[in-house]
Every structure is written in C-alpha cells, then in structure tokens.
mmCIF file of C-alpha atoms and ligand atoms in Angstrom:
data_model
loop_
_atom_site.group_PDB
_atom_site.id
_atom_site.type_symbol
_atom_site.label_atom_id
_atom_site.label_comp_id
_atom_site.label_asym_id
_atom_site.label_seq_id
_atom_site.Cartn_x
_atom_site.Cartn_y
_atom_site.Cartn_z
ATOM 1 C CA MET E 259 29.531 12.227 141.478
ATOM 2 C CA SER E 260 26.364 11.070 139.727
ATOM 3 C CA THR E 261 25.501 12.624 136.390
ATOM 4 C CA LEU E 262 21.901 11.523 136.690
ATOM 5 C CA PRO E 263 19.198 14.182 136.326
ATOM 6 C CA PHE E 264 17.473 13.067 139.522
ATOM 7 C CA LYS E 265 18.692 13.208 143.079
ATOM 8 C CA GLN E 266 19.685 10.380 145.383
ATOM 9 C CA ASN E 267 16.755 8.529 147.026
ATOM 10 C CA SER E 268 14.428 9.472 144.182
ATOM 11 C CA ILE E 269 11.224 7.539 143.647
ATOM 12 C CA ILE E 270 10.704 6.974 139.956
ATOM 13 C CA PHE E 271 7.649 6.049 137.892
ATOM 14 C CA ALA E 272 8.733 3.140 135.654
ATOM 15 C CA PRO E 273 8.383 3.055 131.881
ATOM 16 C CA MET E 274 5.295 1.070 130.897
ATOM 17 C CA GLU E 275 4.185 0.448 127.353
ATOM 18 C CA GLY E 276 0.555 1.426 126.817
ATOM 19 C CA VAL E 277 0.634 3.493 130.007
ATOM 20 C CA THR E 278 3.381 6.094 130.345
ATOM 21 C CA GLU E 279 2.641 8.007 127.178
ATOM 22 C CA GLY E 280 2.486 11.820 127.144
ATOM 23 C CA PRO E 281 -1.116 12.308 128.343
ATOM 24 C CA TYR E 282 -0.736 9.802 131.164
ATOM 25 C CA ARG E 283 2.520 11.365 132.362
ATOM 26 C CA GLU E 284 0.879 14.796 132.218
ATOM 27 C CA VAL E 285 -1.934 13.703 134.544
ATOM 28 C CA ILE E 286 0.422 11.986 136.957
ATOM 29 C CA GLN E 287 2.784 14.963 137.035
ATOM 30 C CA ARG E 288 -0.025 17.448 137.606
ATOM 31 C CA PHE E 289 -2.166 15.553 140.099
ATOM 32 C CA PHE E 290 0.053 12.928 141.715
ATOM 33 C CA GLY E 291 3.331 14.670 141.054
ATOM 34 C CA ASP E 292 5.448 13.522 143.976
ATOM 35 C CA TRP E 293 7.323 11.104 141.733
ATOM 36 C CA ASP E 294 10.816 12.456 141.205
ATOM 37 C CA TYR E 295 11.203 11.252 137.656
ATOM 38 C CA TYR E 296 9.473 9.505 134.745
ATOM 39 C CA TYR E 297 10.353 7.489 131.643
ATOM 40 C CA THR E 298 8.616 7.270 128.310
ATOM 41 C CA ASP E 299 7.602 3.779 127.265
ATOM 42 C CA PHE E 300 10.104 2.362 124.781
ATOM 43 C CA TYR E 301 10.491 3.659 121.252
ATOM 44 C CA ARG E 302 11.549 0.708 119.091
ATOM 45 C CA ILE E 303 14.234 1.870 116.687
ATOM 46 C CA PRO E 304 13.355 0.291 113.332
ATOM 47 C CA SER E 305 15.728 -1.945 111.369
ATOM 48 C CA VAL E 306 14.221 -1.062 108.032
ATOM 49 C CA GLY E 307 13.488 2.440 106.786
ATOM 50 C CA ASN E 308 14.429 5.762 108.243
ATOM 51 C CA VAL E 309 13.824 7.143 111.687
ATOM 52 C CA ASN E 310 12.528 10.679 111.526
ATOM 53 C CA VAL E 311 12.314 13.407 114.071
ATOM 54 C CA LYS E 312 8.520 13.661 113.767
ATOM 55 C CA THR E 313 8.136 10.052 114.901
ATOM 56 C CA LEU E 314 10.407 10.676 117.871
ATOM 57 C CA ILE E 315 8.415 13.755 118.859
ATOM 58 C CA LYS E 316 5.134 11.895 118.406
ATOM 59 C CA HIS E 317 6.310 9.039 120.609
ATOM 60 C CA PHE E 318 7.174 11.461 123.407
ATOM 61 C CA GLY E 319 3.878 13.296 122.882
ATOM 62 C CA GLU E 320 3.781 16.338 120.624
ATOM 63 C CA ALA E 321 1.851 18.385 123.155
ATOM 64 C CA TYR E 322 4.381 17.700 125.903
ATOM 65 C CA ILE E 323 7.830 17.874 124.341
ATOM 66 C CA GLN E 324 7.688 21.693 124.442
ATOM 67 C CA LYS E 325 7.014 21.666 128.178
ATOM 68 C CA SER E 326 10.197 21.783 130.194
ATOM 69 C CA ALA E 327 8.355 20.339 133.211
ATOM 70 C CA HIS E 328 7.988 17.193 131.111
ATOM 71 C CA THR E 329 11.302 16.997 129.347
ATOM 72 C CA LYS E 330 13.393 17.849 132.423
ATOM 73 C CA GLN E 331 11.795 15.075 134.433
ATOM 74 C CA THR E 332 11.548 12.376 131.770
ATOM 75 C CA ALA E 333 14.010 9.918 130.277
ATOM 76 C CA TYR E 334 13.410 8.986 126.652
ATOM 77 C CA GLN E 335 13.549 5.198 126.418
ATOM 78 C CA PHE E 336 14.691 3.244 123.353
ATOM 79 C CA LEU E 337 14.762 -0.368 122.358
ATOM 80 C CA THR E 338 17.228 -1.404 119.703
ATOM 81 C CA SER E 339 19.202 -4.269 118.177
ATOM 82 C CA GLU E 340 22.450 -4.669 116.269
ATOM 83 C CA ILE E 341 20.768 -4.157 112.923
ATOM 84 C CA ALA E 342 18.459 -1.290 113.912
ATOM 85 C CA GLN E 343 19.074 2.313 112.813
ATOM 86 C CA THR E 344 20.592 3.235 116.168
ATOM 87 C CA ASP E 345 23.030 5.858 114.847
ATOM 88 C CA GLN E 346 20.263 7.679 113.073
ATOM 89 C CA ALA E 347 17.938 7.674 116.084
ATOM 90 C CA ILE E 348 20.699 8.840 118.408
ATOM 91 C CA SER E 349 21.727 11.609 116.075
ATOM 92 C CA LEU E 350 18.117 12.847 115.865
ATOM 93 C CA ILE E 351 17.581 12.746 119.613
ATOM 94 C CA SER E 352 20.852 14.656 120.011
ATOM 95 C CA GLU E 353 19.615 17.273 117.536
ATOM 96 C CA LEU E 354 16.577 17.693 119.770
ATOM 97 C CA ASP E 355 19.151 18.242 122.530
ATOM 98 C CA TYR E 356 17.371 15.667 124.638
ATOM 99 C CA HIS E 357 19.052 15.397 128.031
ATOM 100 C CA HIS E 358 18.599 11.722 128.972
ATOM 101 C CA ILE E 359 18.110 8.502 127.057
ATOM 102 C CA ASP E 360 17.607 5.054 128.513
ATOM 103 C CA LEU E 361 18.165 1.759 126.723
ATOM 104 C CA ASN E 362 15.625 -0.978 127.409
ATOM 105 C CA LEU E 363 17.545 -4.218 127.959
ATOM 106 C CA GLY E 364 14.835 -5.908 129.986
ATOM 107 C CA CYS E 365 11.996 -6.390 127.529
ATOM 108 C CA PRO E 366 11.019 -10.102 127.645
ATOM 109 C CA SER E 367 8.736 -10.081 124.593
ATOM 110 C CA LYS E 368 9.297 -13.122 122.355
ATOM 111 C CA LYS E 369 9.007 -11.000 119.241
ATOM 112 C CA VAL E 370 11.500 -8.402 120.482
ATOM 113 C CA ASN E 371 13.930 -11.079 121.710
ATOM 114 C CA SER E 372 13.747 -13.100 118.488
ATOM 115 C CA ASN E 373 14.800 -9.915 116.692
ATOM 116 C CA LYS E 374 17.771 -9.805 119.078
ATOM 117 C CA GLY E 375 16.584 -6.803 121.039
ATOM 118 C CA GLY E 376 15.522 -6.116 124.640
ATOM 119 C CA ALA E 377 16.625 -8.709 127.196
ATOM 120 C CA TYR E 378 18.145 -10.908 124.464
ATOM 121 C CA LEU E 379 21.156 -8.581 124.428
ATOM 122 C CA LEU E 380 21.961 -9.573 128.018
ATOM 123 C CA SER E 381 23.037 -12.937 126.583
ATOM 124 C CA ASP E 382 25.212 -11.548 123.780
ATOM 125 C CA LEU E 383 27.928 -9.388 125.306
ATOM 126 C CA LYS E 384 29.653 -8.767 121.983
ATOM 127 C CA ALA E 385 26.563 -7.315 120.335
ATOM 128 C CA LEU E 386 25.675 -5.475 123.533
ATOM 129 C CA GLU E 387 29.097 -3.854 123.831
ATOM 130 C CA LYS E 388 28.930 -2.713 120.232
ATOM 131 C CA ILE E 389 25.534 -1.089 120.763
ATOM 132 C CA ILE E 390 26.472 0.510 124.076
ATOM 133 C CA LYS E 391 29.654 1.989 122.591
ATOM 134 C CA GLN E 392 27.755 3.169 119.535
ATOM 135 C CA ILE E 393 25.232 5.011 121.701
ATOM 136 C CA ARG E 394 27.858 6.338 124.100
ATOM 137 C CA GLU E 395 29.876 7.797 121.236
ATOM 138 C CA GLY E 396 26.841 9.359 119.592
ATOM 139 C CA PHE E 397 25.122 10.773 122.658
ATOM 140 C CA LYS E 398 26.807 13.277 124.937
ATOM 141 C CA ASN E 399 24.133 13.656 127.611
ATOM 142 C CA THR E 400 22.938 11.177 130.243
ATOM 143 C CA PHE E 401 22.746 7.595 129.003
ATOM 144 C CA THR E 402 21.376 4.883 131.284
ATOM 145 C CA VAL E 403 20.334 1.269 130.803
ATOM 146 C CA LYS E 404 17.463 -0.736 132.257
ATOM 147 C CA ILE E 405 18.208 -4.429 132.631
ATOM 148 C CA ARG E 406 17.125 -7.707 134.123
ATOM 149 C CA ILE E 407 19.716 -9.878 135.928
ATOM 150 C CA GLY E 408 20.252 -12.043 132.846
ATOM 151 C CA TYR E 409 18.521 -13.742 129.946
ATOM 152 C CA HIS E 410 18.169 -17.460 130.757
ATOM 153 C CA ASP E 411 20.164 -17.221 133.990
ATOM 154 C CA ASP E 412 22.350 -14.863 136.024
ATOM 155 C CA SER E 413 25.735 -16.212 134.853
ATOM 156 C CA LEU E 414 26.733 -12.990 133.043
ATOM 157 C CA TYR E 415 25.420 -10.603 135.695
ATOM 158 C CA LEU E 416 28.773 -9.350 136.969
ATOM 159 C CA ASP E 417 30.189 -9.137 133.430
ATOM 160 C CA LEU E 418 27.218 -7.029 132.426
ATOM 161 C CA LEU E 419 27.708 -4.628 135.318
ATOM 162 C CA LYS E 420 31.373 -4.261 134.410
ATOM 163 C CA LEU E 421 30.629 -3.760 130.725
ATOM 164 C CA PHE E 422 28.268 -0.865 131.473
ATOM 165 C CA GLU E 423 30.813 0.778 133.719
ATOM 166 C CA ASP E 424 33.694 0.284 131.257
ATOM 167 C CA CYS E 425 31.628 1.701 128.398
ATOM 168 C CA GLY E 426 30.718 4.921 130.189
ATOM 169 C CA VAL E 427 27.047 4.326 130.938
ATOM 170 C CA ASP E 428 25.724 6.767 133.577
ATOM 171 C CA GLY E 429 23.445 4.499 135.604
ATOM 172 C CA ILE E 430 21.732 1.111 135.698
ATOM 173 C CA THR E 431 18.154 0.255 136.592
ATOM 174 C CA ILE E 432 17.899 -3.379 137.626
ATOM 175 C CA HIS E 433 14.698 -5.419 137.572
ATOM 176 C CA ALA E 434 15.905 -8.269 139.750
ATOM 177 C CA ARG E 435 14.605 -11.186 137.675
ATOM 178 C CA THR E 436 15.962 -12.987 134.614
ATOM 179 C CA ARG E 437 14.158 -12.670 131.308
ATOM 180 C CA ASP E 438 13.036 -16.299 131.572
ATOM 181 C CA GLN E 439 11.406 -15.584 134.917
ATOM 182 C CA LEU E 440 9.153 -13.010 133.245
ATOM 183 C CA TYR E 441 7.099 -11.927 136.287
ATOM 184 C CA LYS E 442 7.191 -15.256 138.110
ATOM 185 C CA GLY E 443 8.141 -15.543 141.761
ATOM 186 C CA VAL E 444 9.453 -12.528 143.593
ATOM 187 C CA ALA E 445 12.236 -10.201 142.442
ATOM 188 C CA ASP E 446 15.442 -11.102 144.287
ATOM 189 C CA TRP E 447 16.725 -7.855 145.786
ATOM 190 C CA SER E 448 20.042 -9.451 146.773
ATOM 191 C CA TYR E 449 21.097 -8.793 143.154
ATOM 192 C CA ILE E 450 20.506 -5.083 143.737
ATOM 193 C CA GLU E 451 22.564 -5.211 146.916
ATOM 194 C CA LYS E 452 25.352 -6.969 145.022
ATOM 195 C CA ALA E 453 25.325 -4.406 142.191
ATOM 196 C CA VAL E 454 25.467 -1.507 144.656
ATOM 197 C CA LYS E 455 28.545 -3.129 146.202
ATOM 198 C CA VAL E 456 30.464 -4.030 143.041
ATOM 199 C CA SER E 457 29.576 -1.229 140.620
ATOM 200 C CA ASN E 458 30.655 2.387 140.803
ATOM 201 C CA LEU E 459 27.576 3.412 138.850
ATOM 202 C CA PRO E 460 24.366 4.599 140.500
ATOM 203 C CA ILE E 461 21.956 1.671 140.775
ATOM 204 C CA ILE E 462 18.207 2.150 140.525
ATOM 205 C CA ALA E 463 16.339 -0.683 142.215
ATOM 206 C CA ASN E 464 13.299 -2.163 140.500
ATOM 207 C CA GLY E 465 11.040 -5.175 140.938
ATOM 208 C CA ASP E 466 8.262 -5.860 143.424
ATOM 209 C CA ILE E 467 8.459 -2.584 145.321
ATOM 210 C CA TRP E 468 4.727 -2.617 146.021
ATOM 211 C CA THR E 469 4.190 -0.565 149.166
ATOM 212 C CA ILE E 470 5.527 2.395 151.089
ATOM 213 C CA GLU E 471 7.066 -0.118 153.510
ATOM 214 C CA ASP E 472 8.816 -1.824 150.583
ATOM 215 C CA ILE E 473 10.370 1.499 149.573
ATOM 216 C CA ASP E 474 11.872 1.901 153.044
ATOM 217 C CA LYS E 475 12.910 -1.737 153.118
ATOM 218 C CA ILE E 476 14.773 -1.734 149.822
ATOM 219 C CA PHE E 477 16.592 1.519 150.644
ATOM 220 C CA ASP E 478 17.629 0.052 154.020
ATOM 221 C CA GLN E 479 18.527 -3.381 152.740
ATOM 222 C CA CYS E 480 20.230 -2.570 149.431
ATOM 223 C CA ASN E 481 21.212 1.103 149.564
ATOM 224 C CA PRO E 482 20.393 1.852 145.909
ATOM 225 C CA TYR E 483 20.750 5.346 144.459
ATOM 226 C CA ALA E 484 17.011 5.449 143.716
ATOM 227 C CA VAL E 485 13.995 3.164 143.378
ATOM 228 C CA MET E 486 11.657 2.615 140.448
ATOM 229 C CA CYS E 487 8.048 1.447 140.746
ATOM 230 C CA GLY E 488 6.184 -0.200 137.880
ATOM 231 C CA ARG E 489 3.070 -2.216 138.675
ATOM 232 C CA SER E 490 2.821 -0.563 142.084
ATOM 233 C CA ALA E 491 2.685 2.834 140.379
ATOM 234 C CA LEU E 492 -0.105 1.526 138.200
ATOM 235 C CA LYS E 493 -1.848 0.188 141.284
ATOM 236 C CA THR E 494 -1.266 3.303 143.400
ATOM 237 C CA PRO E 495 -0.348 6.281 141.212
ATOM 238 C CA TRP E 496 -0.167 8.374 144.416
ATOM 239 C CA LEU E 497 2.297 5.983 146.127
ATOM 240 C CA ALA E 498 5.148 8.517 146.070
ATOM 241 C CA SER E 499 2.908 11.169 147.663
ATOM 242 C CA ILE E 500 1.860 8.890 150.500
ATOM 243 C CA TYR E 501 5.460 7.848 151.048
ATOM 244 C CA LYS E 502 6.760 11.408 151.145
ATOM 245 C CA GLU E 503 3.933 12.752 153.303
ATOM 246 C CA HIS E 504 4.287 10.014 155.885
ATOM 247 C CA GLN E 505 7.981 9.163 155.756
ATOM 248 C CA GLY E 506 9.202 8.315 159.243
ATOM 249 C CA ASN E 507 5.616 7.624 160.393
ATOM 250 C CA LEU E 508 4.684 4.793 158.096
ATOM 251 C CA ASP E 509 3.579 2.625 161.037
ATOM 252 C CA PHE E 510 0.727 5.014 161.772
ATOM 253 C CA ILE E 511 -0.983 4.660 158.408
ATOM 254 C CA SER E 512 -3.971 2.360 158.618
ATOM 255 C CA ASP E 513 -5.316 0.177 155.826
ATOM 256 C CA GLU E 514 -8.698 1.921 156.172
ATOM 257 C CA PHE E 515 -7.058 5.287 155.563
ATOM 258 C CA LEU E 516 -5.295 3.983 152.452
ATOM 259 C CA LEU E 517 -8.526 2.548 151.041
ATOM 260 C CA LYS E 518 -10.340 5.844 151.582
ATOM 261 C CA VAL E 519 -7.567 7.781 149.889
ATOM 262 C CA ARG E 520 -7.724 5.259 147.055
ATOM 263 C CA ALA E 521 -11.423 5.759 146.404
ATOM 264 C CA GLN E 522 -11.086 9.543 146.433
ATOM 265 C CA ASN E 523 -8.013 9.569 144.228
ATOM 266 C CA LEU E 524 -9.497 7.149 141.708
ATOM 267 C CA ASP E 525 -12.245 9.634 141.000
ATOM 268 C CA LEU E 526 -9.691 12.343 140.202
ATOM 269 C CA TYR E 527 -7.401 9.927 138.333
ATOM 270 C CA PHE E 528 -9.997 8.725 135.839
ATOM 271 C CA TYR E 529 -11.629 12.152 135.486
ATOM 272 C CA GLU E 530 -8.349 13.848 134.581
ATOM 273 C CA LEU E 531 -7.145 10.995 132.352
ATOM 274 C CA ASP E 532 -10.419 11.117 130.450
ATOM 275 C CA LYS E 533 -9.994 14.869 129.909
ATOM 276 C CA GLU E 534 -6.364 14.599 128.834
ATOM 277 C CA TYR E 535 -6.967 11.685 126.469
ATOM 278 C CA ARG E 536 -9.810 13.584 124.801
ATOM 279 C CA LYS E 537 -7.561 16.621 124.368
ATOM 280 C CA ASN E 538 -5.232 14.292 122.488
ATOM 281 C CA GLY E 539 -8.021 13.075 120.228
ATOM 282 C CA LEU E 540 -8.633 9.652 121.769
ATOM 283 C CA VAL E 541 -12.140 8.325 121.223
ATOM 284 C CA ASP E 542 -14.466 6.682 123.770
ATOM 285 C CA SER E 543 -13.638 3.102 122.792
ATOM 286 C CA THR E 544 -9.870 3.636 123.098
ATOM 287 C CA ILE E 545 -10.243 5.407 126.423
ATOM 288 C CA LEU E 546 -12.454 2.602 127.738
ATOM 289 C CA LYS E 547 -9.917 -0.020 126.654
ATOM 290 C CA ARG E 548 -7.139 1.803 128.486
ATOM 291 C CA PHE E 549 -9.213 2.349 131.596
ATOM 292 C CA LYS E 550 -9.998 -1.360 131.743
ATOM 293 C CA ALA E 551 -6.283 -2.166 131.424
ATOM 294 C CA PHE E 552 -5.534 0.278 134.264
ATOM 295 C CA CYS E 553 -7.975 -1.657 136.489
ATOM 296 C CA ARG E 554 -5.536 -4.605 136.593
ATOM 297 C CA TYR E 555 -4.184 -3.839 140.104
ATOM 298 C CA LEU E 556 -6.258 -0.893 141.345
ATOM 299 C CA PHE E 557 -8.684 -2.861 143.509
ATOM 300 C CA ASP E 558 -6.364 -5.597 144.818
ATOM 301 C CA ASP E 559 -6.524 -4.277 148.393
ATOM 302 C CA TYR E 560 -10.304 -4.661 148.714
ATOM 303 C CA GLU E 561 -11.647 -7.934 150.060
ATOM 304 C CA ASN E 562 -14.071 -8.345 147.158
ATOM 305 C CA HIS E 563 -11.597 -7.066 144.581
ATOM 306 C CA GLU E 564 -12.505 -9.559 141.880
ATOM 307 C CA ALA E 565 -16.157 -8.580 141.963
ATOM 308 C CA ILE E 566 -15.257 -4.876 141.907
ATOM 309 C CA ARG E 567 -12.850 -5.239 139.008
ATOM 310 C CA GLY E 568 -15.296 -7.489 137.156
ATOM 311 C CA ARG E 569 -17.932 -4.741 137.187
ATOM 312 C CA PHE E 570 -15.502 -2.275 135.606
ATOM 313 C CA LEU E 571 -14.300 -4.806 133.037
ATOM 314 C CA ARG E 572 -17.866 -5.567 131.947
ATOM 315 C CA ALA E 573 -18.687 -1.907 131.266
ATOM 316 C CA GLN E 574 -20.016 -1.693 127.701
ATOM 317 C CA ASN E 575 -19.117 1.947 127.255
ATOM 318 C CA ILE E 576 -17.369 4.818 128.974
ATOM 319 C CA HIS E 577 -20.627 6.024 130.582
ATOM 320 C CA GLU E 578 -21.144 2.663 132.260
ATOM 321 C CA PHE E 579 -17.543 2.723 133.444
ATOM 322 C CA ARG E 580 -18.106 6.205 134.886
ATOM 323 C CA ALA E 581 -21.332 5.096 136.609
ATOM 324 C CA HIS E 582 -19.500 2.167 138.269
ATOM 325 C CA LEU E 583 -16.804 4.563 139.380
ATOM 326 C CA ASP E 584 -19.326 6.986 140.926
ATOM 327 C CA GLN E 585 -20.936 4.101 142.782
ATOM 328 C CA PHE E 586 -17.555 2.791 143.913
ATOM 329 C CA VAL E 587 -16.466 6.195 145.214
ATOM 330 C CA GLU E 588 -19.748 6.585 147.094
ATOM 331 C CA ASN E 589 -19.385 3.144 148.678
ATOM 332 C CA TYR E 590 -15.736 3.322 149.668
ATOM 333 C CA SER E 591 -14.730 6.913 150.400
HETATM 334 C C1 FMN T 775 2.227 -2.912 131.403
HETATM 335 C C2 FMN T 775 3.725 -2.873 131.503
HETATM 336 C C3 FMN T 775 4.456 -2.288 130.480
HETATM 337 C C4 FMN T 775 5.856 -2.216 130.571
HETATM 338 N N1 FMN T 775 6.555 -1.547 129.596
HETATM 339 C C5 FMN T 775 7.889 -1.325 129.762
HETATM 340 C C6 FMN T 775 8.626 -0.476 128.876
HETATM 341 O O1 FMN T 775 8.086 0.122 127.933
HETATM 342 N N2 FMN T 775 9.957 -0.330 129.118
HETATM 343 C C7 FMN T 775 10.596 -0.951 130.163
HETATM 344 O O2 FMN T 775 11.800 -0.782 130.343
HETATM 345 N N3 FMN T 775 9.918 -1.731 131.022
HETATM 346 C C8 FMN T 775 8.593 -1.916 130.858
HETATM 347 N N4 FMN T 775 7.910 -2.649 131.782
HETATM 348 C C9 FMN T 775 8.631 -3.200 132.951
HETATM 349 C C10 FMN T 775 8.568 -2.243 134.158
HETATM 350 O O3 FMN T 775 9.145 -0.994 133.858
HETATM 351 C C11 FMN T 775 9.290 -2.853 135.378
HETATM 352 O O4 FMN T 775 10.645 -3.033 135.079
HETATM 353 C C12 FMN T 775 8.704 -4.199 135.782
HETATM 354 O O5 FMN T 775 7.289 -4.164 135.783
HETATM 355 C C13 FMN T 775 9.191 -4.631 137.180
HETATM 356 O O6 FMN T 775 8.890 -3.655 138.128
HETATM 357 P P1 FMN T 775 7.595 -3.759 139.107
HETATM 358 O O7 FMN T 775 7.730 -5.025 139.898
HETATM 359 O O8 FMN T 775 7.681 -2.510 139.936
HETATM 360 O O9 FMN T 775 6.387 -3.807 138.224
HETATM 361 C C14 FMN T 775 6.523 -2.767 131.692
HETATM 362 C C15 FMN T 775 5.768 -3.376 132.706
HETATM 363 C C16 FMN T 775 4.394 -3.421 132.632
HETATM 364 C C17 FMN T 775 3.622 -4.054 133.760
#
C-alpha cells in the first residue's frame, strides 16, 4: 500500500522556483484549490556553513508553516549534493516533524549540476545511493524523489528505478526527459509507462501534461499513481478544477468557454496574488516582476497572444499592469 500523503489519481501542482512559494501556494489553495497536493520550490542545502531551522521555516513561508491546510498538502523539496549538509538539514526538518520531503534530482541548471547536485546525481549512482540512504536513515516520514529519465541519456534509467526501490524511497515523480534535453521536444511518456510496469513504487507522471485531455490520456496510457503539472499549472492555475468539474464530459467543453473562464479567473488570480504578496511585504517592483514572469504561458490560447503578452510585459509599473488586465478582462470575458 502507498505511504504517500495523497490519494491515487491525484492531480498535483509541481514545484517551481520563483513561483510556488508560500504566498503563491496560499492563493492557489484558497481560490483554485482543486489541486490535490503541492510542493515547495527547492531549498538548496548549503555545502558551507550551518543550516538553521529559521531558514527552513522562511523557505516554506513563515506565515504558512503554522497552517495545517498548507503543511498537510505540501511536500518540502530539497536539493543537495554529496558535500552538502544533508544530515543537518534532515535532522532539522525531522525536528519540525515535517511529514513529507522530496529530493530534487531533475534540476538541469549548469551551476547546480557543476556542484554535483540536481540531475547530475542521475549519472553518479554511487553518490546518489549514499545520499538516498543518508536521507532514508535520517527521515522517518514520507520521502520521495523527483527525477528526469537520465543525465546525458537514459542508459541508467532502470538502475535508477531499482536503486530508489531498494533504498526505501516512497515514490518517484518522473519528468520524462533527460537533463540534456532540458525542455526540448516532447516528454516521452513511454518512460512513465515502463516505470509503472517495472517498479513497485508509486509513479507520479510529469512532463507536457498541458490540458484536461492530456490528464485523461496519460492516466489511460500509462496508469501512473498520480500526475503532476508544471508549466500547465502556471498557464492554467484552475486546470485541476476544470478537470474535476467536467471529468467524463471533457468533449463538451468548448474553447470559447475555456477562454471566458480564463479571462474571469485571471482577474481573481492577479488580484489575490497582489494582496497576498503585499501581506508578505513584497514591494510594487517585485510584484510586477513576478507578474510579468507569470505571463509566460497565460495567453497562449488566444490568437493574438504575442500582442496581448507584449502589452503586459511593457507595463512600466503595477498600475499599468492592472489597467491592461482590466481592459483584457473587459474584452475577453
Ligand atoms: C519556472 C520553473 C521552475 C521550476 N522549479 C522547479 C523546482 O524548484 N523543483 C523541481 O523539482 N522542478 C522545478 N521545475 C520543473 C517542473 O516541476 C517540472 O518538472 C517540469 O516543468 C516539467 O513539467 P511540465 O511539462 O508540466 O512543465 C521548474 C519548472 C519551471 C517551468
């Protein structure tokens, strides 16, 4: 039986650096809360100096770690390497009695990989095994990993799956690309299918699950324990709600309907994010920078999406951004 803190067929909001911090998760949980589970973005365990509990709490979001609605539904994600202070971080997170940690083994960043962390570890089974065992011994609650299918290539894929199972990991999220592929091409879901067949661990499918139809398709095709949405969640933060409301009737949802819902929800999304960020002390310029980053995929489904996005990206201040949003909502809802 699975020891995961979320049920089978869950739809999970992926960890995303610069996005899934406390205030963002709060808004999604409160207003678009049909996602079954969330992850923090990764906390990089340092190699030099001490880890302290305050930093861990701050990374989760001080205002949110006291709220059981948050902690119960959120995995705390780490990124580490052989020389990082893993024992110390794990002991502190255990003292906080945190229920679920996830190890990021998919990060493709050159800096992270050159320090032998993230996806690099998928190419070094000896170092990986040491780290996995170290964490497993130090942490008694749920411990999962999030991987790609390999570093340069997929040659160690089956060995990796076996290693995680042998070392007592509780579940594996698989982004079905190698590290070298970055985001190129399309994620190859046949690797998910393979993992579901060969591993006894619950497999969480990730990579290019963009639409409600994709969610159905990957469950049908690969039979994973759950699915995780990254860029699609950023594009459509209400994707899980639409899926759950219309499951079984997906064919009857028109593109026009989805675009209308989008315009209405965007109003709420930015309004509530603005409020929550301010509560956390973020200033106008930081909020504007984030909002512009969030525009990356939001308008992709409109014919003139580049022009729409361009207007938001050129906003000189938060008031201009808001004015464009009001105009957009009026035009499209
Ligand atoms: C902006 C951004 C930040 C990300 N940050 C993280 C992270 O902190 N931890 C992690 O495991 N993956 C991170 N990822 C990877 C996603 O969680 C996910 O695995 C990847 O985007 C593939 O899924 P998708 O096709 O649904 O986007 C990030 C992705 C994006 C786009």
